[in-house]
Amino acid sequence: MQVLEIVHLTKVYQGRRGQVAVQALDGMDLSVARSEFVSIMGPSGSGKTTLLNILAGLDRQTGGECWIDGRELSTMSNEELAVFRRQKLGFVFQDFNLLDTLTLAENVALPLALDGARGARLYERVVSVMADLGLDAVRDKYPYEVSGGQQQRAAVARAVVHEPALLLADEPTGNLDSASAQALLELFRALNRRRQATLLMVTHDPFSASYADRVVFIKDGRVHSELVRNGGREAFFQDILSGLAVLEGARA
């Protein structure tokens, strides 16, 4: 079953007076199956950010269709889209975006609290997810009292606590050291395997991309090529490097 289905997706940014319009997405087709982990890679200006903004409900496409969990985003009102984002999508970004005035547990609880969850149901869910992500010992600490890696884990816990249909990650290792970055990527794999989380990660880093099941290369607003992981991560990493070399050659 497809969680994400993009059909001939286009996005044109109209230029100001005297400026040429910019076509950021040019008839893109892409699908992501339930429980799949997909990485998106491409050069600057390829359409990665525009795609992510449309999937996140922060921007509207100019044409084509974008289906997530059986709903086409462009048919929703702003109010419906806000509820859909809160209930069906999870977000992990470079900046952890944790609130310093709340404990880690309170930060993780936010999506459930905003959706009306209270009492034992909320508490049990937060405790369960934080335990699964190795945050038991720091539940009651504030973001500034823990490491960057623990803050990122808390951000991931907040993103998955409501069991979203699709988890979107935008350069999630960008602000982490190599050890914390690897720990986060292994966490994504664990979430994908143990909780059947569906992940779409935008990254420029081939090492990060090698943790996915599939890598989709985009260029000039379209899917250029893709690679499917058939063996170990190290072999897949080498395949990704080769794919990037081909993509760079296509730009020349």
mmCIF file of C-alpha atoms in Angstrom:
data_model
loop_
_atom_site.group_PDB
_atom_site.id
_atom_site.type_symbol
_atom_site.label_atom_id
_atom_site.label_comp_id
_atom_site.label_asym_id
_atom_site.label_seq_id
_atom_site.Cartn_x
_atom_site.Cartn_y
_atom_site.Cartn_z
ATOM 1 C CA MET A 1 0.000 0.000 0.000
ATOM 2 C CA GLN A 2 1.302 3.452 -0.932
ATOM 3 C CA VAL A 3 1.476 6.041 1.855
ATOM 4 C CA LEU A 4 2.725 8.718 -0.542
ATOM 5 C CA GLU A 5 1.748 9.032 -4.205
ATOM 6 C CA ILE A 6 2.897 12.000 -6.272
ATOM 7 C CA VAL A 7 1.537 12.281 -9.815
ATOM 8 C CA HIS A 8 2.895 14.819 -12.340
ATOM 9 C CA LEU A 9 3.586 17.286 -9.532
ATOM 10 C CA THR A 10 4.510 20.792 -10.663
ATOM 11 C CA LYS A 11 5.386 23.969 -8.834
ATOM 12 C CA VAL A 12 5.989 27.300 -10.536
ATOM 13 C CA TYR A 13 7.050 30.366 -8.600
ATOM 14 C CA GLN A 14 5.865 33.438 -10.452
ATOM 15 C CA GLY A 15 8.565 36.063 -10.812
ATOM 16 C CA ARG A 16 8.055 39.662 -9.817
ATOM 17 C CA ARG A 17 7.503 42.200 -12.532
ATOM 18 C CA GLY A 18 10.277 41.853 -15.098
ATOM 19 C CA GLN A 19 11.507 38.544 -13.636
ATOM 20 C CA VAL A 20 11.154 35.096 -15.191
ATOM 21 C CA ALA A 21 8.983 32.500 -13.463
ATOM 22 C CA VAL A 22 10.892 29.601 -11.860
ATOM 23 C CA GLN A 23 9.723 26.014 -12.328
ATOM 24 C CA ALA A 24 10.851 24.217 -9.184
ATOM 25 C CA LEU A 25 9.013 20.937 -9.861
ATOM 26 C CA ASP A 26 8.391 19.740 -13.391
ATOM 27 C CA GLY A 27 5.932 16.848 -13.540
ATOM 28 C CA MET A 28 7.483 14.784 -10.744
ATOM 29 C CA ASP A 29 6.203 11.238 -10.109
ATOM 30 C CA LEU A 30 7.101 9.464 -6.875
ATOM 31 C CA SER A 31 5.585 6.844 -4.597
ATOM 32 C CA VAL A 32 6.547 5.583 -1.141
ATOM 33 C CA ALA A 33 5.113 2.351 0.226
ATOM 34 C CA ARG A 34 4.006 1.858 3.807
ATOM 35 C CA SER A 35 6.941 1.000 6.098
ATOM 36 C CA GLU A 36 9.492 2.083 3.470
ATOM 37 C CA PHE A 37 12.519 4.276 4.251
ATOM 38 C CA VAL A 38 13.365 6.527 1.285
ATOM 39 C CA SER A 39 16.126 9.126 0.917
ATOM 40 C CA ILE A 40 15.879 12.034 -1.530
ATOM 41 C CA MET A 41 19.108 13.408 -2.960
ATOM 42 C CA GLY A 42 19.892 16.027 -5.579
ATOM 43 C CA PRO A 43 21.981 19.127 -6.261
ATOM 44 C CA SER A 44 21.085 22.591 -5.025
ATOM 45 C CA GLY A 45 18.098 23.867 -6.980
ATOM 46 C CA SER A 46 16.878 20.389 -7.913
ATOM 47 C CA GLY A 47 13.554 20.824 -6.099
ATOM 48 C CA LYS A 48 14.228 19.006 -2.818
ATOM 49 C CA THR A 49 13.106 21.842 -0.541
ATOM 50 C CA THR A 50 10.053 22.638 -2.653
ATOM 51 C CA LEU A 51 9.005 18.990 -2.605
ATOM 52 C CA LEU A 52 9.391 18.785 1.165
ATOM 53 C CA ASN A 53 7.444 22.018 1.690
ATOM 54 C CA ILE A 54 4.536 20.682 -0.370
ATOM 55 C CA LEU A 55 4.544 17.340 1.452
ATOM 56 C CA ALA A 56 4.624 19.175 4.776
ATOM 57 C CA GLY A 57 1.612 21.274 3.794
ATOM 58 C CA LEU A 58 3.651 24.482 3.951
ATOM 59 C CA ASP A 59 3.233 25.204 0.235
ATOM 60 C CA ARG A 60 0.693 24.333 -2.466
ATOM 61 C CA GLN A 61 1.513 22.732 -5.792
ATOM 62 C CA THR A 62 0.753 24.477 -9.075
ATOM 63 C CA GLY A 63 -0.414 21.276 -10.743
ATOM 64 C CA GLY A 64 -0.529 17.519 -10.387
ATOM 65 C CA GLU A 65 -1.544 15.471 -7.353
ATOM 66 C CA CYS A 66 0.014 14.769 -3.979
ATOM 67 C CA TRP A 67 -1.657 11.954 -2.032
ATOM 68 C CA ILE A 68 -0.699 11.117 1.552
ATOM 69 C CA ASP A 69 -2.499 8.340 3.398
ATOM 70 C CA GLY A 70 -5.384 8.494 0.915
ATOM 71 C CA ARG A 71 -5.880 12.282 1.005
ATOM 72 C CA GLU A 72 -4.984 14.688 -1.791
ATOM 73 C CA LEU A 73 -3.433 17.726 -0.171
ATOM 74 C CA SER A 74 -4.604 20.385 -2.622
ATOM 75 C CA THR A 75 -8.278 19.537 -1.982
ATOM 76 C CA MET A 76 -8.052 20.492 1.707
ATOM 77 C CA SER A 77 -8.827 23.861 3.205
ATOM 78 C CA ASN A 78 -6.142 25.496 5.331
ATOM 79 C CA GLU A 79 -7.982 24.360 8.454
ATOM 80 C CA GLU A 80 -8.262 20.766 7.226
ATOM 81 C CA LEU A 81 -4.612 20.788 6.234
ATOM 82 C CA ALA A 82 -3.555 21.988 9.678
ATOM 83 C CA VAL A 83 -5.400 19.081 11.333
ATOM 84 C CA PHE A 84 -4.018 16.627 8.759
ATOM 85 C CA ARG A 85 -0.456 17.794 9.409
ATOM 86 C CA ARG A 86 -0.918 17.418 13.155
ATOM 87 C CA GLN A 87 -2.427 13.941 12.948
ATOM 88 C CA LYS A 88 -0.770 12.307 9.942
ATOM 89 C CA LEU A 89 2.701 13.841 9.578
ATOM 90 C CA GLY A 90 5.818 13.880 11.720
ATOM 91 C CA PHE A 91 8.752 16.250 11.240
ATOM 92 C CA VAL A 92 12.449 16.045 12.089
ATOM 93 C CA PHE A 93 14.654 18.984 11.109
ATOM 94 C CA GLN A 94 18.269 20.128 11.541
ATOM 95 C CA ASP A 95 17.212 22.441 14.342
ATOM 96 C CA PHE A 96 15.615 20.435 17.102
ATOM 97 C CA ASN A 97 12.902 23.061 17.701
ATOM 98 C CA LEU A 98 12.376 21.945 21.290
ATOM 99 C CA LEU A 99 10.826 24.415 23.737
ATOM 100 C CA ASP A 100 13.306 25.267 26.495
ATOM 101 C CA THR A 101 10.506 26.032 28.955
ATOM 102 C CA LEU A 102 9.231 22.428 28.743
ATOM 103 C CA THR A 103 10.874 19.202 29.850
ATOM 104 C CA LEU A 104 11.755 16.639 27.197
ATOM 105 C CA ALA A 105 8.668 14.614 28.145
ATOM 106 C CA GLU A 106 6.448 17.680 27.846
ATOM 107 C CA ASN A 107 7.977 18.448 24.441
ATOM 108 C CA VAL A 108 7.309 14.884 23.282
ATOM 109 C CA ALA A 109 3.717 15.085 24.553
ATOM 110 C CA LEU A 110 2.893 18.216 22.536
ATOM 111 C CA PRO A 111 1.385 16.536 19.417
ATOM 112 C CA LEU A 112 -0.896 14.398 21.582
ATOM 113 C CA ALA A 113 -1.865 17.297 23.843
ATOM 114 C CA LEU A 114 -2.692 19.513 20.856
ATOM 115 C CA ASP A 115 -4.964 16.758 19.582
ATOM 116 C CA GLY A 116 -6.838 16.561 22.882
ATOM 117 C CA ALA A 117 -5.133 13.623 24.610
ATOM 118 C CA ARG A 118 -5.019 13.867 28.381
ATOM 119 C CA GLY A 119 -4.222 11.847 31.489
ATOM 120 C CA ALA A 120 -3.098 8.223 31.486
ATOM 121 C CA ARG A 121 -3.361 7.745 27.715
ATOM 122 C CA LEU A 122 -0.995 10.625 27.044
ATOM 123 C CA TYR A 123 1.427 9.683 29.828
ATOM 124 C CA GLU A 124 1.653 6.007 28.863
ATOM 125 C CA ARG A 125 2.272 6.809 25.217
ATOM 126 C CA VAL A 126 5.014 9.338 26.000
ATOM 127 C CA VAL A 127 6.755 7.005 28.461
ATOM 128 C CA SER A 128 6.622 4.121 25.980
ATOM 129 C CA VAL A 129 8.088 6.087 23.066
ATOM 130 C CA MET A 130 10.806 7.746 25.159
ATOM 131 C CA ALA A 131 11.822 4.386 26.620
ATOM 132 C CA ASP A 132 12.016 2.918 23.124
ATOM 133 C CA LEU A 133 14.318 5.773 22.093
ATOM 134 C CA GLY A 134 16.614 5.495 25.110
ATOM 135 C CA LEU A 135 15.379 8.637 26.859
ATOM 136 C CA ASP A 136 14.123 7.100 30.111
ATOM 137 C CA ALA A 137 16.762 8.752 32.264
ATOM 138 C CA VAL A 138 16.252 12.267 30.911
ATOM 139 C CA ARG A 139 12.464 12.503 30.640
ATOM 140 C CA ASP A 140 12.246 15.275 33.238
ATOM 141 C CA LYS A 141 15.260 17.261 32.085
ATOM 142 C CA TYR A 142 15.054 20.427 30.013
ATOM 143 C CA PRO A 143 16.573 20.623 26.509
ATOM 144 C CA TYR A 144 19.493 22.792 27.653
ATOM 145 C CA GLU A 145 20.413 20.154 30.256
ATOM 146 C CA VAL A 146 21.047 17.325 27.771
ATOM 147 C CA SER A 147 23.355 16.642 24.827
ATOM 148 C CA GLY A 148 22.623 17.486 21.200
ATOM 149 C CA GLY A 149 22.118 13.815 20.438
ATOM 150 C CA GLN A 150 19.568 13.478 23.236
ATOM 151 C CA GLN A 151 17.788 16.616 22.041
ATOM 152 C CA GLN A 152 17.556 15.140 18.552
ATOM 153 C CA ARG A 153 16.217 11.869 19.961
ATOM 154 C CA ALA A 154 13.582 13.858 21.825
ATOM 155 C CA ALA A 155 12.689 15.633 18.580
ATOM 156 C CA VAL A 156 12.297 12.236 16.907
ATOM 157 C CA ALA A 157 10.169 10.983 19.809
ATOM 158 C CA ARG A 158 7.920 14.034 19.423
ATOM 159 C CA ALA A 159 7.680 13.346 15.682
ATOM 160 C CA VAL A 160 6.536 9.728 16.104
ATOM 161 C CA VAL A 161 4.578 9.779 19.381
ATOM 162 C CA HIS A 162 1.262 10.168 17.511
ATOM 163 C CA GLU A 163 2.159 7.390 15.034
ATOM 164 C CA PRO A 164 2.080 9.526 11.869
ATOM 165 C CA ALA A 165 1.439 8.011 8.469
ATOM 166 C CA LEU A 166 4.615 9.650 7.147
ATOM 167 C CA LEU A 167 7.733 10.922 8.897
ATOM 168 C CA LEU A 168 9.559 13.719 7.035
ATOM 169 C CA ALA A 169 13.198 14.432 7.847
ATOM 170 C CA ASP A 170 15.066 17.423 6.424
ATOM 171 C CA GLU A 171 18.870 17.089 6.718
ATOM 172 C CA PRO A 172 18.365 15.672 10.246
ATOM 173 C CA THR A 173 22.078 15.049 10.888
ATOM 174 C CA GLY A 174 23.203 18.517 9.810
ATOM 175 C CA ASN A 175 23.806 19.833 13.336
ATOM 176 C CA LEU A 176 25.195 16.622 14.855
ATOM 177 C CA ASP A 177 28.703 15.277 15.284
ATOM 178 C CA SER A 178 29.529 12.043 13.476
ATOM 179 C CA ALA A 179 28.782 9.768 16.451
ATOM 180 C CA SER A 180 25.421 11.418 17.176
ATOM 181 C CA ALA A 181 24.560 11.413 13.470
ATOM 182 C CA GLN A 182 25.207 7.683 13.192
ATOM 183 C CA ALA A 183 23.163 7.038 16.334
ATOM 184 C CA LEU A 184 20.257 9.011 14.871
ATOM 185 C CA LEU A 185 20.387 7.131 11.568
ATOM 186 C CA GLU A 186 20.432 3.811 13.402
ATOM 187 C CA LEU A 187 17.430 5.061 15.347
ATOM 188 C CA PHE A 188 15.604 5.759 12.083
ATOM 189 C CA ARG A 189 16.350 2.213 10.927
ATOM 190 C CA ALA A 190 15.061 0.839 14.222
ATOM 191 C CA LEU A 191 11.863 2.889 13.983
ATOM 192 C CA ASN A 192 11.417 1.668 10.438
ATOM 193 C CA ARG A 193 11.878 -1.985 11.402
ATOM 194 C CA ARG A 194 10.300 -2.175 14.857
ATOM 195 C CA ARG A 195 7.481 0.325 14.487
ATOM 196 C CA GLN A 196 7.043 0.051 10.696
ATOM 197 C CA ALA A 197 7.484 3.818 10.426
ATOM 198 C CA THR A 198 7.383 5.237 6.898
ATOM 199 C CA LEU A 199 10.238 7.722 6.420
ATOM 200 C CA LEU A 200 11.143 10.200 3.715
ATOM 201 C CA MET A 201 14.504 11.871 4.368
ATOM 202 C CA VAL A 202 16.031 14.695 2.336
ATOM 203 C CA THR A 203 19.810 14.664 2.621
ATOM 204 C CA HIS A 204 22.938 15.690 0.756
ATOM 205 C CA ASP A 205 25.035 13.137 2.652
ATOM 206 C CA PRO A 206 25.566 9.725 0.972
ATOM 207 C CA PHE A 207 26.440 8.136 4.329
ATOM 208 C CA SER A 208 23.057 9.182 5.738
ATOM 209 C CA ALA A 209 21.267 8.097 2.565
ATOM 210 C CA SER A 210 22.816 4.615 2.802
ATOM 211 C CA TYR A 211 20.596 3.827 5.799
ATOM 212 C CA ALA A 212 17.488 3.960 3.595
ATOM 213 C CA ASP A 213 15.830 1.179 1.601
ATOM 214 C CA ARG A 214 15.825 3.295 -1.535
ATOM 215 C CA VAL A 215 17.506 6.479 -2.745
ATOM 216 C CA VAL A 216 15.745 8.733 -5.239
ATOM 217 C CA PHE A 217 17.913 11.231 -7.141
ATOM 218 C CA ILE A 218 16.116 14.319 -8.417
ATOM 219 C CA LYS A 219 17.317 16.867 -10.945
ATOM 220 C CA ASP A 220 15.582 19.897 -12.463
ATOM 221 C CA GLY A 221 12.364 19.162 -10.591
ATOM 222 C CA ARG A 222 12.028 15.564 -11.806
ATOM 223 C CA VAL A 223 13.093 12.117 -10.659
ATOM 224 C CA HIS A 224 16.356 11.413 -12.470
ATOM 225 C CA SER A 225 17.091 7.900 -11.211
ATOM 226 C CA GLU A 226 16.855 5.706 -8.136
ATOM 227 C CA LEU A 227 18.708 2.938 -6.343
ATOM 228 C CA VAL A 228 17.248 0.098 -4.286
ATOM 229 C CA ARG A 229 19.223 -1.421 -1.445
ATOM 230 C CA ASN A 230 19.777 -5.121 -2.076
ATOM 231 C CA GLY A 231 22.620 -5.902 0.311
ATOM 232 C CA GLY A 232 24.608 -4.373 3.143
ATOM 233 C CA ARG A 233 24.885 -0.682 3.896
ATOM 234 C CA GLU A 234 28.535 -0.372 2.851
ATOM 235 C CA ALA A 235 27.811 -1.759 -0.631
ATOM 236 C CA PHE A 236 24.791 0.533 -0.887
ATOM 237 C CA PHE A 237 26.955 3.496 0.121
ATOM 238 C CA GLN A 238 29.285 2.757 -2.817
ATOM 239 C CA ASP A 239 26.271 2.476 -5.144
ATOM 240 C CA ILE A 240 25.071 5.893 -3.954
ATOM 241 C CA LEU A 241 28.468 7.449 -4.614
ATOM 242 C CA SER A 242 28.333 6.046 -8.145
ATOM 243 C CA GLY A 243 24.792 7.350 -8.571
ATOM 244 C CA LEU A 244 25.865 10.817 -7.481
ATOM 245 C CA ALA A 245 28.748 10.735 -9.951
ATOM 246 C CA VAL A 246 26.294 9.923 -12.744
ATOM 247 C CA LEU A 247 24.015 12.728 -11.562
ATOM 248 C CA GLU A 248 26.906 15.176 -11.550
ATOM 249 C CA GLY A 249 27.810 14.049 -15.056
ATOM 250 C CA ALA A 250 24.231 14.663 -16.169
ATOM 251 C CA ARG A 251 24.519 18.255 -14.929
ATOM 252 C CA ALA A 252 27.595 18.963 -17.026
#
